[in-house]
CSV table of N, CA and C in Angstrom, one decimal:
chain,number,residue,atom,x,y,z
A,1,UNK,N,-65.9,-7.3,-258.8
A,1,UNK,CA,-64.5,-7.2,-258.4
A,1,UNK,C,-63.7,-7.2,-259.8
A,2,UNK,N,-62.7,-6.3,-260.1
A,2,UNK,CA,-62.0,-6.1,-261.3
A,2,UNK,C,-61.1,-7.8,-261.1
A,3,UNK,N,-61.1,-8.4,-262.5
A,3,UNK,CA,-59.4,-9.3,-262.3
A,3,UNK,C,-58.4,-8.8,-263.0
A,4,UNK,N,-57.4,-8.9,-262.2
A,4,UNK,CA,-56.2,-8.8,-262.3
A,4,UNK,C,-55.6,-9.6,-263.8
A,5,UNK,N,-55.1,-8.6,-265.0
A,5,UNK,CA,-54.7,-9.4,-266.0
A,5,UNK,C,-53.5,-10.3,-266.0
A,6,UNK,N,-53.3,-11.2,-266.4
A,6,UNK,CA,-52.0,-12.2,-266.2
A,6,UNK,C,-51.1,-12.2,-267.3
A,7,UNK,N,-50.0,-11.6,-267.4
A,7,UNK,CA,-48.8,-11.6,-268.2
A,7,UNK,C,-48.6,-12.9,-268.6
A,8,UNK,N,-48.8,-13.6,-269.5
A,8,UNK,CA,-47.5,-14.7,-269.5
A,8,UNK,C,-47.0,-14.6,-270.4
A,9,UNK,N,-45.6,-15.6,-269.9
A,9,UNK,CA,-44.7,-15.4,-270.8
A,9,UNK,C,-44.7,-16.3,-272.2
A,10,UNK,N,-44.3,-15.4,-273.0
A,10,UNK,CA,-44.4,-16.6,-274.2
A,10,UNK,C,-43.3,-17.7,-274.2
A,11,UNK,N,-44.0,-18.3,-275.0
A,11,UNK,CA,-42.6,-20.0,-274.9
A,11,UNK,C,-40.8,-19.6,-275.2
A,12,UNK,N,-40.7,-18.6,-276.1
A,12,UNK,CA,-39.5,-18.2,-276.6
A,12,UNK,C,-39.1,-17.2,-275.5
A,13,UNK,N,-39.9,-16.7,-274.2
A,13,UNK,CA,-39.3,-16.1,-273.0
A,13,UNK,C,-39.0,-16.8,-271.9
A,14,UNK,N,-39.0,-18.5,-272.1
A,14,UNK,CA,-38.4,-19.2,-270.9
A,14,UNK,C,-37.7,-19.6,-271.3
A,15,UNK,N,-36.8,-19.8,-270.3
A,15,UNK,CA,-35.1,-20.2,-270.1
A,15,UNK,C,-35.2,-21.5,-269.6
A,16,UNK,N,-35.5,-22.5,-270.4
A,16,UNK,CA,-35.9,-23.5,-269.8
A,16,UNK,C,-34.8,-24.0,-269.4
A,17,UNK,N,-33.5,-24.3,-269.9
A,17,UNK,CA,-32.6,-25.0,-269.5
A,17,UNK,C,-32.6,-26.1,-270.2
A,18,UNK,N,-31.8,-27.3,-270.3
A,18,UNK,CA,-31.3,-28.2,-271.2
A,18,UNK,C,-32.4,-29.5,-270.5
A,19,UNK,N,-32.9,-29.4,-269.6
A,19,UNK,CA,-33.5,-30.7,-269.3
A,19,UNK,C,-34.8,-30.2,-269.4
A,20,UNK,N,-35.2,-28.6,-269.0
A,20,UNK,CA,-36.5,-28.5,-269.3
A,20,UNK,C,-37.2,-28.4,-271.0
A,21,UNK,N,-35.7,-27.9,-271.5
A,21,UNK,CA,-36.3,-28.4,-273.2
A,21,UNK,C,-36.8,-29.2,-273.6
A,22,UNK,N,-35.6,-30.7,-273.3
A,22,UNK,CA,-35.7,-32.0,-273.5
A,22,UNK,C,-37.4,-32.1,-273.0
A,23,UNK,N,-37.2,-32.3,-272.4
A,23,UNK,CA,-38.7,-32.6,-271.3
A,23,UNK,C,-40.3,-32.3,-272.2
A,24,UNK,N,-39.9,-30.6,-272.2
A,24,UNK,CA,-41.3,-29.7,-273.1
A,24,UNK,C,-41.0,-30.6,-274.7
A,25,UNK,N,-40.0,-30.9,-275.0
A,25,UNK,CA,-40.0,-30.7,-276.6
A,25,UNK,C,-40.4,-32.3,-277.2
A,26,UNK,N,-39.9,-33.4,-276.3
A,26,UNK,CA,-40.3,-34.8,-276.4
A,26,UNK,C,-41.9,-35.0,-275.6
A,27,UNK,N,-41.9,-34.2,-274.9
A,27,UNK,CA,-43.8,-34.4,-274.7
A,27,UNK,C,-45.0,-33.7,-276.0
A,28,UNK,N,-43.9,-32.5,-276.0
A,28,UNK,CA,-45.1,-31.8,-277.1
A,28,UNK,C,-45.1,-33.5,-278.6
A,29,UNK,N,-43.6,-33.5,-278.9
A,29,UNK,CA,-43.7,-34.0,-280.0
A,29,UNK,C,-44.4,-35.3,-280.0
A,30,UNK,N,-45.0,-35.9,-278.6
A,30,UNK,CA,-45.9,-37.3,-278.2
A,30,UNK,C,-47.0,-36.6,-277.9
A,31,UNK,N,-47.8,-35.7,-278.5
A,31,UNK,CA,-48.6,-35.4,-278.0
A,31,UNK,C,-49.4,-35.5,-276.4
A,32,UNK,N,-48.5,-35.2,-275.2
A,32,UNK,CA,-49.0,-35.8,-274.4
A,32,UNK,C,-49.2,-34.3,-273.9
A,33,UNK,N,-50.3,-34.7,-272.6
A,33,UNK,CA,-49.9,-32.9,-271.7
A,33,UNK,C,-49.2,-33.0,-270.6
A,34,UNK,N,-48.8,-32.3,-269.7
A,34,UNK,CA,-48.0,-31.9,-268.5
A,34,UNK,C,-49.1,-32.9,-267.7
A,35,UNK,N,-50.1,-33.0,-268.0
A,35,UNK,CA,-51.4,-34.0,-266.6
A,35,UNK,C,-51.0,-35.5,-266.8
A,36,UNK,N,-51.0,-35.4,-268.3
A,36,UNK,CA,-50.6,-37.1,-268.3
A,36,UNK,C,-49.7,-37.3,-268.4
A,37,UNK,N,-48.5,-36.8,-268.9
A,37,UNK,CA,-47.1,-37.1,-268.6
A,37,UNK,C,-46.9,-37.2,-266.8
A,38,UNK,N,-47.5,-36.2,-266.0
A,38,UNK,CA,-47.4,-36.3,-264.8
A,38,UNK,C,-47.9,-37.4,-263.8
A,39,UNK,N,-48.7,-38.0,-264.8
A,39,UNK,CA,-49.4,-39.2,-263.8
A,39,UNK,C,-48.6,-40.6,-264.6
A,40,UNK,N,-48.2,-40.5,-265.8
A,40,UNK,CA,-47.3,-41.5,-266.1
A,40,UNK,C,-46.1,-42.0,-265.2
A,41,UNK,N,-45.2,-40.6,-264.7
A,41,UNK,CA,-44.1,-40.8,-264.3
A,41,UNK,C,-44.8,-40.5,-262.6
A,42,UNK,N,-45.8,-40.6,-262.0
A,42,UNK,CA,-46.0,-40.2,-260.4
A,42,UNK,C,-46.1,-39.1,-259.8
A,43,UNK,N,-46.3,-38.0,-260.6
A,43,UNK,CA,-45.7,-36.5,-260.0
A,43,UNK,C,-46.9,-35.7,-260.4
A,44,UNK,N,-47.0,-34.6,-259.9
A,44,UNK,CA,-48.3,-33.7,-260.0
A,44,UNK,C,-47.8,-32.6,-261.4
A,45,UNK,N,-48.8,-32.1,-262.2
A,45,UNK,CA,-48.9,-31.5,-263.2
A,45,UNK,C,-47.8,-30.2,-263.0
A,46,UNK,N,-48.2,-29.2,-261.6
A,46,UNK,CA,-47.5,-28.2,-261.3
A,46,UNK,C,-46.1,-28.6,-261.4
A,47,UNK,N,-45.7,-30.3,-260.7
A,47,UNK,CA,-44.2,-30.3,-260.6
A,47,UNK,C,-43.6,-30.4,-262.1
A,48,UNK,N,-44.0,-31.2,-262.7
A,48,UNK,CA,-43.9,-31.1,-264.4
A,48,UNK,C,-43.3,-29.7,-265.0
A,49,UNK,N,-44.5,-28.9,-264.5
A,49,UNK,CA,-44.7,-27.9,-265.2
A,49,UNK,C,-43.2,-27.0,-265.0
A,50,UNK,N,-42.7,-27.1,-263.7
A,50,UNK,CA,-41.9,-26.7,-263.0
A,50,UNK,C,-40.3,-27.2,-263.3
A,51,UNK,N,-40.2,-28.3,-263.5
A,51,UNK,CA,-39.3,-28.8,-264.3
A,51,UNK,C,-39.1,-28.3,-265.7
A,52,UNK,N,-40.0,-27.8,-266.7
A,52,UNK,CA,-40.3,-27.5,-268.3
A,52,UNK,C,-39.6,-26.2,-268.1
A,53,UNK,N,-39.8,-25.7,-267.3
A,53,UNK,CA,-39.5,-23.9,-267.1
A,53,UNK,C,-38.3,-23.8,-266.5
A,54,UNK,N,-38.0,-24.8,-265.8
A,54,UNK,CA,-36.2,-24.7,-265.0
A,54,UNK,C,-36.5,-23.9,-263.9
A,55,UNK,N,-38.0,-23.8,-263.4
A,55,UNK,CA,-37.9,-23.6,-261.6
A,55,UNK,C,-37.5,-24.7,-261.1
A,56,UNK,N,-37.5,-26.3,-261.2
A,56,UNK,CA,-36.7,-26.8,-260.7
A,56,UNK,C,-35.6,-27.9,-261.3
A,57,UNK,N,-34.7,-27.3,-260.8
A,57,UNK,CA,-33.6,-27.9,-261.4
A,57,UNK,C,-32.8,-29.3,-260.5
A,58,UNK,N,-33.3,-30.2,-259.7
A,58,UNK,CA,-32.8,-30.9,-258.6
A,58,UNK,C,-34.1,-31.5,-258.5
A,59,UNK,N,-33.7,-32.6,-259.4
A,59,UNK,CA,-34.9,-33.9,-260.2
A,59,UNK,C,-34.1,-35.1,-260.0
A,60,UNK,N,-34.8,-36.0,-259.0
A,60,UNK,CA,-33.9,-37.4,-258.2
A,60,UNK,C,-34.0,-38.0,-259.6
A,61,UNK,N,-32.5,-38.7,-259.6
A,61,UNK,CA,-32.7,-40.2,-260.3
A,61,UNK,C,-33.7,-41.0,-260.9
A,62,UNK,N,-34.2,-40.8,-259.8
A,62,UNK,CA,-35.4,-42.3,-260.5
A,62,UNK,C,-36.3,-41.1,-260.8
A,63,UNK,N,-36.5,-39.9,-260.8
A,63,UNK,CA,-37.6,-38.8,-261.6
A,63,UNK,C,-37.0,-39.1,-263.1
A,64,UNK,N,-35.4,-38.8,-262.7
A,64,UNK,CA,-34.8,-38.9,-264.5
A,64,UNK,C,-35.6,-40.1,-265.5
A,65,UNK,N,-35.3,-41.0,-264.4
A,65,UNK,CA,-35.7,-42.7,-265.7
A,65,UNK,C,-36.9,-43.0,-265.9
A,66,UNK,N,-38.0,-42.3,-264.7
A,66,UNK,CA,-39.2,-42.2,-265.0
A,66,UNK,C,-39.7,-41.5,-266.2
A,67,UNK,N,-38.6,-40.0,-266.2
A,67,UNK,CA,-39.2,-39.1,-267.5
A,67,UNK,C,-38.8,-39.9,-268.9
A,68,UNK,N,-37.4,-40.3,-268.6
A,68,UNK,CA,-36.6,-41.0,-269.8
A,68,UNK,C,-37.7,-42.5,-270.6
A,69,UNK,N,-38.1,-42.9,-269.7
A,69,UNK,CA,-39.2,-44.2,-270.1
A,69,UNK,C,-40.2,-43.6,-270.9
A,70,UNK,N,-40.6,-42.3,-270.0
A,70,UNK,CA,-42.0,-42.2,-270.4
A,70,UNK,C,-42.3,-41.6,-271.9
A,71,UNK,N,-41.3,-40.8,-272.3
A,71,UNK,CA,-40.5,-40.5,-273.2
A,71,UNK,C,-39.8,-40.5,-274.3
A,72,UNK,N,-39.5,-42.1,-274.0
A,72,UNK,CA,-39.2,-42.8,-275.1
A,72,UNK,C,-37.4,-42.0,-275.4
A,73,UNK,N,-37.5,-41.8,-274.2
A,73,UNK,CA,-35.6,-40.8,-274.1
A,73,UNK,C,-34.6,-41.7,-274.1
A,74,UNK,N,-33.4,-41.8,-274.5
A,74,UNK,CA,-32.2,-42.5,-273.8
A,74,UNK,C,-31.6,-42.0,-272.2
A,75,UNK,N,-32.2,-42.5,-271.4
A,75,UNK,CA,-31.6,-42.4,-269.7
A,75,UNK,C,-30.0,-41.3,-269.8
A,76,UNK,N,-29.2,-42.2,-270.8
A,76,UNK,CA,-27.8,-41.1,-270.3
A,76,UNK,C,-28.1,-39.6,-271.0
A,77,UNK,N,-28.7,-39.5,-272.0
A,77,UNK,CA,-29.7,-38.4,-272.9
A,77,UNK,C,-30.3,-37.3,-271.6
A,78,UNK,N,-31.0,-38.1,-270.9
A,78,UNK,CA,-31.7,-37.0,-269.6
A,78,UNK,C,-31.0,-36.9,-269.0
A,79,UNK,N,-29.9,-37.8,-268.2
A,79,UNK,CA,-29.1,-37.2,-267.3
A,79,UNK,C,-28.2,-36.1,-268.0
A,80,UNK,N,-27.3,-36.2,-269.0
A,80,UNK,CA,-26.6,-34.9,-269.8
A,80,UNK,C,-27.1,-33.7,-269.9
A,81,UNK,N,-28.5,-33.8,-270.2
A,81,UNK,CA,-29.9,-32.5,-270.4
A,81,UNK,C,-29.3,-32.1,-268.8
A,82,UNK,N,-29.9,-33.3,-267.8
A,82,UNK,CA,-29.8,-32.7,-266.2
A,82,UNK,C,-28.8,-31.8,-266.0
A,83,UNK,N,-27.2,-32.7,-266.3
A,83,UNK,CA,-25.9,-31.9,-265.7
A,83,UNK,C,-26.2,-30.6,-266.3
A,84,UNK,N,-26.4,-30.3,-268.1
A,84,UNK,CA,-26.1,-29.5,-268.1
A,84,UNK,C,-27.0,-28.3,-267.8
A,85,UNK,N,-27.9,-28.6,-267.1
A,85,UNK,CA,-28.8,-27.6,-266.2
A,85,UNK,C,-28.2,-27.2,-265.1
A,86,UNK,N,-28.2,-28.3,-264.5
A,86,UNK,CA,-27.5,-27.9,-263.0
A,86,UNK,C,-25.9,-27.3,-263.3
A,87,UNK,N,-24.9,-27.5,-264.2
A,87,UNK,CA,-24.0,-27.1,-264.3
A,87,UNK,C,-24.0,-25.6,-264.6
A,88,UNK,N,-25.1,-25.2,-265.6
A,88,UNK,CA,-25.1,-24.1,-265.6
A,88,UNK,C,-25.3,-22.7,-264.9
A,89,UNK,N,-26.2,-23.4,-263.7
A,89,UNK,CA,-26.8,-22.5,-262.7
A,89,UNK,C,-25.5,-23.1,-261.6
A,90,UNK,N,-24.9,-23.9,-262.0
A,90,UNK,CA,-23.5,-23.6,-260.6
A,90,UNK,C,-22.8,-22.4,-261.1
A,91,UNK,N,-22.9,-22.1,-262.2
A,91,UNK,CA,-21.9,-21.4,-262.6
A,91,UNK,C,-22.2,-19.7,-262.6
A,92,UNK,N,-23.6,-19.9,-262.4
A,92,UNK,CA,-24.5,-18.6,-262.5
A,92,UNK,C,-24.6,-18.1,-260.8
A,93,UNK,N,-24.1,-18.9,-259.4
A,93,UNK,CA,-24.0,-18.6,-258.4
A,93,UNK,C,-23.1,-17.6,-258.0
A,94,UNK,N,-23.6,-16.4,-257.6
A,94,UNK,CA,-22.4,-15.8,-256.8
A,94,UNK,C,-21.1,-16.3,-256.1
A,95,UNK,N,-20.3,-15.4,-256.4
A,95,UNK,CA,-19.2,-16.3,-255.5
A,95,UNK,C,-19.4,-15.5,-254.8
A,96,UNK,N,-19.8,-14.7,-254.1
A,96,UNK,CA,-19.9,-14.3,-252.5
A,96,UNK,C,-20.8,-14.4,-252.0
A,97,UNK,N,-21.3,-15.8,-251.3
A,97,UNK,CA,-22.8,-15.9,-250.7
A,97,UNK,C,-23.0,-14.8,-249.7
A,98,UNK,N,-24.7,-14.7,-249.2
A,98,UNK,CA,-24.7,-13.5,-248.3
A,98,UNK,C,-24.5,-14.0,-246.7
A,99,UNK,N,-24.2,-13.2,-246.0
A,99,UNK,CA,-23.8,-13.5,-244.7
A,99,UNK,C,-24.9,-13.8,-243.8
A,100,UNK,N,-24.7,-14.8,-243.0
A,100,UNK,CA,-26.2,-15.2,-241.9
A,100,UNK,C,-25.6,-16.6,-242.0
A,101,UNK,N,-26.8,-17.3,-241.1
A,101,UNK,CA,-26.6,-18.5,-241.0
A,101,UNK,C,-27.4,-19.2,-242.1
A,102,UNK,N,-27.3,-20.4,-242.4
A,102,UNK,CA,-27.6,-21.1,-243.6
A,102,UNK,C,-28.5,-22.0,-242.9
A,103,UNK,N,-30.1,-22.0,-243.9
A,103,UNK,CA,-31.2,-21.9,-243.3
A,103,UNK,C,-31.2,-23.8,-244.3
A,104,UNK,N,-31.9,-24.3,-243.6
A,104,UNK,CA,-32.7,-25.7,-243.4
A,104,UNK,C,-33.5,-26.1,-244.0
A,105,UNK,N,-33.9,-27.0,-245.2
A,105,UNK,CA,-35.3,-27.0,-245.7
A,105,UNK,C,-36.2,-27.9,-244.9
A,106,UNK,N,-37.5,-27.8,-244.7
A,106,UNK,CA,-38.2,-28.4,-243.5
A,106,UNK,C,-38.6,-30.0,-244.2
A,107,UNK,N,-38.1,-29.9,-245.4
A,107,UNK,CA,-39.0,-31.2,-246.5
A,107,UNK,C,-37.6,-32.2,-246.4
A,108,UNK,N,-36.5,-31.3,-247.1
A,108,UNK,CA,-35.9,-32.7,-247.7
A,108,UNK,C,-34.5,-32.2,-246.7
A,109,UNK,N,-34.3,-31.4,-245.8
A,109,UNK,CA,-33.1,-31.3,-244.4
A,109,UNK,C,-32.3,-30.8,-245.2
A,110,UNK,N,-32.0,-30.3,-246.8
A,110,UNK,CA,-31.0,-29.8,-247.5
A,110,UNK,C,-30.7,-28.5,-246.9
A,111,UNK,N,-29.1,-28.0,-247.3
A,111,UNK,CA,-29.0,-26.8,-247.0
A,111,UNK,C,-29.0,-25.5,-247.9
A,112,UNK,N,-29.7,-24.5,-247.4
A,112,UNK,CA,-29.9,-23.4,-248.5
A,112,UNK,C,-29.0,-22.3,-247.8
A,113,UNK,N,-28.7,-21.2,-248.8
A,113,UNK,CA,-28.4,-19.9,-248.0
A,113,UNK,C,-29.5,-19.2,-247.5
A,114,UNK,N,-28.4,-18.3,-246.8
A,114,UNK,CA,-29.8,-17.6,-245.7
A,114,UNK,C,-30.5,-16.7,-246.1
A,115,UNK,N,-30.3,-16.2,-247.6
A,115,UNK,CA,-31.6,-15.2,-248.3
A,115,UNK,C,-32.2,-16.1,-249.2
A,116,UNK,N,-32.1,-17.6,-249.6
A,116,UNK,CA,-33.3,-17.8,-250.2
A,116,UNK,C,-34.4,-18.1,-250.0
A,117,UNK,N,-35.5,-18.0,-250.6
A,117,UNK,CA,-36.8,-18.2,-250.2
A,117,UNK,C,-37.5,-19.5,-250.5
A,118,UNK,N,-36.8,-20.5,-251.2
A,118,UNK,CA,-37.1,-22.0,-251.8
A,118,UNK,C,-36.3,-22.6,-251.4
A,119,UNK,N,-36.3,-23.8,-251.3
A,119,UNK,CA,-35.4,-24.8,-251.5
A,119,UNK,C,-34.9,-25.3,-252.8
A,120,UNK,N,-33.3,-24.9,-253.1
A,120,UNK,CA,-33.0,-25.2,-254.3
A,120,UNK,C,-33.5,-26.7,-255.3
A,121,UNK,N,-33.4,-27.7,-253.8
A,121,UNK,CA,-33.4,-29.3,-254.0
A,121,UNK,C,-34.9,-30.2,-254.6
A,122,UNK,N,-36.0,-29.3,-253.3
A,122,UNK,CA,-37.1,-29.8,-253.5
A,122,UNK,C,-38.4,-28.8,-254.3
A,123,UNK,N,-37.6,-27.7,-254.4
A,123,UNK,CA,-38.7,-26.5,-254.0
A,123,UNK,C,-39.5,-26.2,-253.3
A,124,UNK,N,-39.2,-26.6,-251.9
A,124,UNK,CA,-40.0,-26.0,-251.0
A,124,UNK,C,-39.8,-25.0,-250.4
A,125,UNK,N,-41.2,-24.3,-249.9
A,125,UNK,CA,-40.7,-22.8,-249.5
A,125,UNK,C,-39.9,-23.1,-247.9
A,126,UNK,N,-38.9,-21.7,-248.0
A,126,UNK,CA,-38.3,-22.4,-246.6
A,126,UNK,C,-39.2,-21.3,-245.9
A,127,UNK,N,-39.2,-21.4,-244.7
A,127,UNK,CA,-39.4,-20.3,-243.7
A,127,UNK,C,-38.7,-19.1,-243.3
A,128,UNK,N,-39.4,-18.2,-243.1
A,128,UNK,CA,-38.4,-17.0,-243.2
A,128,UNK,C,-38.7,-16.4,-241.5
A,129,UNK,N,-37.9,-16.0,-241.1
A,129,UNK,CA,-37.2,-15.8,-239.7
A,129,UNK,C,-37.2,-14.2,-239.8
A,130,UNK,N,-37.2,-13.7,-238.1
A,130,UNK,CA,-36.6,-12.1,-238.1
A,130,UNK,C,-35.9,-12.2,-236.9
A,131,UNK,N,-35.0,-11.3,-236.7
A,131,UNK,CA,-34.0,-11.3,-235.3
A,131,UNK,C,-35.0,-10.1,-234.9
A,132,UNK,N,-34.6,-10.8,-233.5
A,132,UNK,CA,-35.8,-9.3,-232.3
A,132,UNK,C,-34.4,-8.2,-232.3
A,133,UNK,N,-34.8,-6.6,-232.2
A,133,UNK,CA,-34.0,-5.5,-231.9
A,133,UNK,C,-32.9,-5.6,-230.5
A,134,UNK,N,-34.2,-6.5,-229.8
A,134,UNK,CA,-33.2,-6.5,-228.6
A,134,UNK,C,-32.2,-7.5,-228.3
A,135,UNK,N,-32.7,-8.8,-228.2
A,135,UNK,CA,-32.0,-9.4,-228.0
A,135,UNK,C,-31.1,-10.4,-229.0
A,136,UNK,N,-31.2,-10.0,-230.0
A,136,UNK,CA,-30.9,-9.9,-231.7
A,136,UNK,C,-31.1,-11.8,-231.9
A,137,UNK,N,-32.0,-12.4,-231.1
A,137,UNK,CA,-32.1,-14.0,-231.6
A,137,UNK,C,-33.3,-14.1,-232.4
A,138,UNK,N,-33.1,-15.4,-233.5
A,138,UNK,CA,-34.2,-15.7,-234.7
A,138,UNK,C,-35.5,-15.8,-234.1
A,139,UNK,N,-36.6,-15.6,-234.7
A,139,UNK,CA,-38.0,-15.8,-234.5
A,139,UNK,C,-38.5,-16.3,-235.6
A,140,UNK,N,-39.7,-16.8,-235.7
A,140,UNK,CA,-40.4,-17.0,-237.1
A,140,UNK,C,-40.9,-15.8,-237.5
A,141,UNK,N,-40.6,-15.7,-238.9
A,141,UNK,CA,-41.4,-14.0,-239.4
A,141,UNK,C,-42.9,-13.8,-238.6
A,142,UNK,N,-43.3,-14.8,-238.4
A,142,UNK,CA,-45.2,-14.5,-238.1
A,142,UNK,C,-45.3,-14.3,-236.5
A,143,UNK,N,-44.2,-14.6,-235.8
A,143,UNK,CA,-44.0,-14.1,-234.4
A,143,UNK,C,-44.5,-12.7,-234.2
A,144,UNK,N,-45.5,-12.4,-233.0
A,144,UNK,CA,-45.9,-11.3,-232.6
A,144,UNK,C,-45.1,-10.9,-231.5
A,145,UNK,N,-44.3,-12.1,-230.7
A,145,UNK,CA,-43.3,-11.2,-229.5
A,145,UNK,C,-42.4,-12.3,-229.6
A,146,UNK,N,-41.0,-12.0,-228.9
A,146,UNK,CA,-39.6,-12.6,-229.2
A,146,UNK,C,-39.8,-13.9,-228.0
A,147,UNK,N,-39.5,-15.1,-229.2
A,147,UNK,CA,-39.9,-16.5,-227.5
A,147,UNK,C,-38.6,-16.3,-226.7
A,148,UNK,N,-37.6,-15.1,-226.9
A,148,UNK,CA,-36.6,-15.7,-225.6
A,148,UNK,C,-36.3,-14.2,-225.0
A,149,UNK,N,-36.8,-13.3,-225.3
A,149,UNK,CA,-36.7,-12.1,-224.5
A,149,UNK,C,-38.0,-11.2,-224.3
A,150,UNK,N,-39.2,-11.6,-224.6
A,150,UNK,CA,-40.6,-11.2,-225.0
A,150,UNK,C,-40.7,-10.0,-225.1
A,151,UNK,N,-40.0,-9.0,-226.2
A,151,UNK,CA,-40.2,-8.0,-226.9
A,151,UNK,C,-41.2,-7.8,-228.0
A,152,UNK,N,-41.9,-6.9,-228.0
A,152,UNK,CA,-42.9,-7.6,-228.9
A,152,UNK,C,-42.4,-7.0,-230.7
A,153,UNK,N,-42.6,-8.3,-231.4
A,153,UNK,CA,-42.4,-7.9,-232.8
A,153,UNK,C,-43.0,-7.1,-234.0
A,154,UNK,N,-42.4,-6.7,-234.7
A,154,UNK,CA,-43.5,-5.9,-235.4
A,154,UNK,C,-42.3,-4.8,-236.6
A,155,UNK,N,-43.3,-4.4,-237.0
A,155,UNK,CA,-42.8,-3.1,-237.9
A,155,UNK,C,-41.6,-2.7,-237.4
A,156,UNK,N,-40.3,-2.2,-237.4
A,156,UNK,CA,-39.5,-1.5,-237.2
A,156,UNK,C,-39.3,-2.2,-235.9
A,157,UNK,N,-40.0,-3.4,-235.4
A,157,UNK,CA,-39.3,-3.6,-234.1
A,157,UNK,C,-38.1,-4.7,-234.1
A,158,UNK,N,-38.6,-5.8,-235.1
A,158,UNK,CA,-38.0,-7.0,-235.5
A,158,UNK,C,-36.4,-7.1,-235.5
A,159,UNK,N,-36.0,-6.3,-236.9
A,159,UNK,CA,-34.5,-6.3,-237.1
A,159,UNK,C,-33.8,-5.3,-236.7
């Protein structure tokens, strides 16, 4: 079986954001890795990793003082990194969200719009829904017929 080669990006092509700098640039300089920094502060390597890169930007309090400890950071130091992460991706939001109803994360009950595919808060994936042709109410994407008018779903039948 051929593999598939993997692109990655180099370090100078992520946009890490102000807290994922902080984060990458005080662990490199402790020689620590994303595994043990991740088990210092309670959290798994990927979430780390994920934080360094600015996929997630909506890191609780007590994650902040955990990183800030482990780190050897000043606490108001990580929160400033944080705002100006999160401030800058308020700013990078459309002002015209898209139309639908505004979808539910199944983890942390936060609210997302209705085309995203994560949860901004926890990153979790949200579930994605299709309206039946006929009776135009939500289903789960994996629905094979509509639970309130039993049309069956499918290719071209869904939306």
């Amino acid at each position: 079986m051929a593999r598939r080669k993997l692109h990655k990006r180099a370090f100078a092509e992520i946009d890490r954001g102000a807290l994922g700098t902080l984060v990458f640039n005080a662990r490199k300089q402790r020689a620590l890795t994303q595994a043990g920094l991740a088990q210092a502060i309670g959290r798994d390597r990927p979430w780390l990793s994920d934080v360094e890169t600015g996929k997630i930007t909506h890191v609780p309090d007590d994650d902040l003082a955990a990183l800030a400890v482990a780190l050897s950071l000043s606490p108001p130091d990580v929160r400033a990194a944080h705002e100006r992460t999160a401030g800058r991706l308020r700013t990078e939001v459309p002002a015209r969200l898209p139309a639908g109803p505004e979808r539910q994360c199944p983890v942390c009950a936060r609210i997302s719009p209705p085309d995203a595919n994560f949860c901004a808060h926890c990153g979790a994936a949200l579930p994605h829904e299709i309206e039946c042709g006929r009776c135009g109410r939500r289903n789960p994407a994996t629905a094979n017929f509509c639970a309130y008018c039993g049309r069956r779903m499918g290719a071209g039948l869904g939306a």
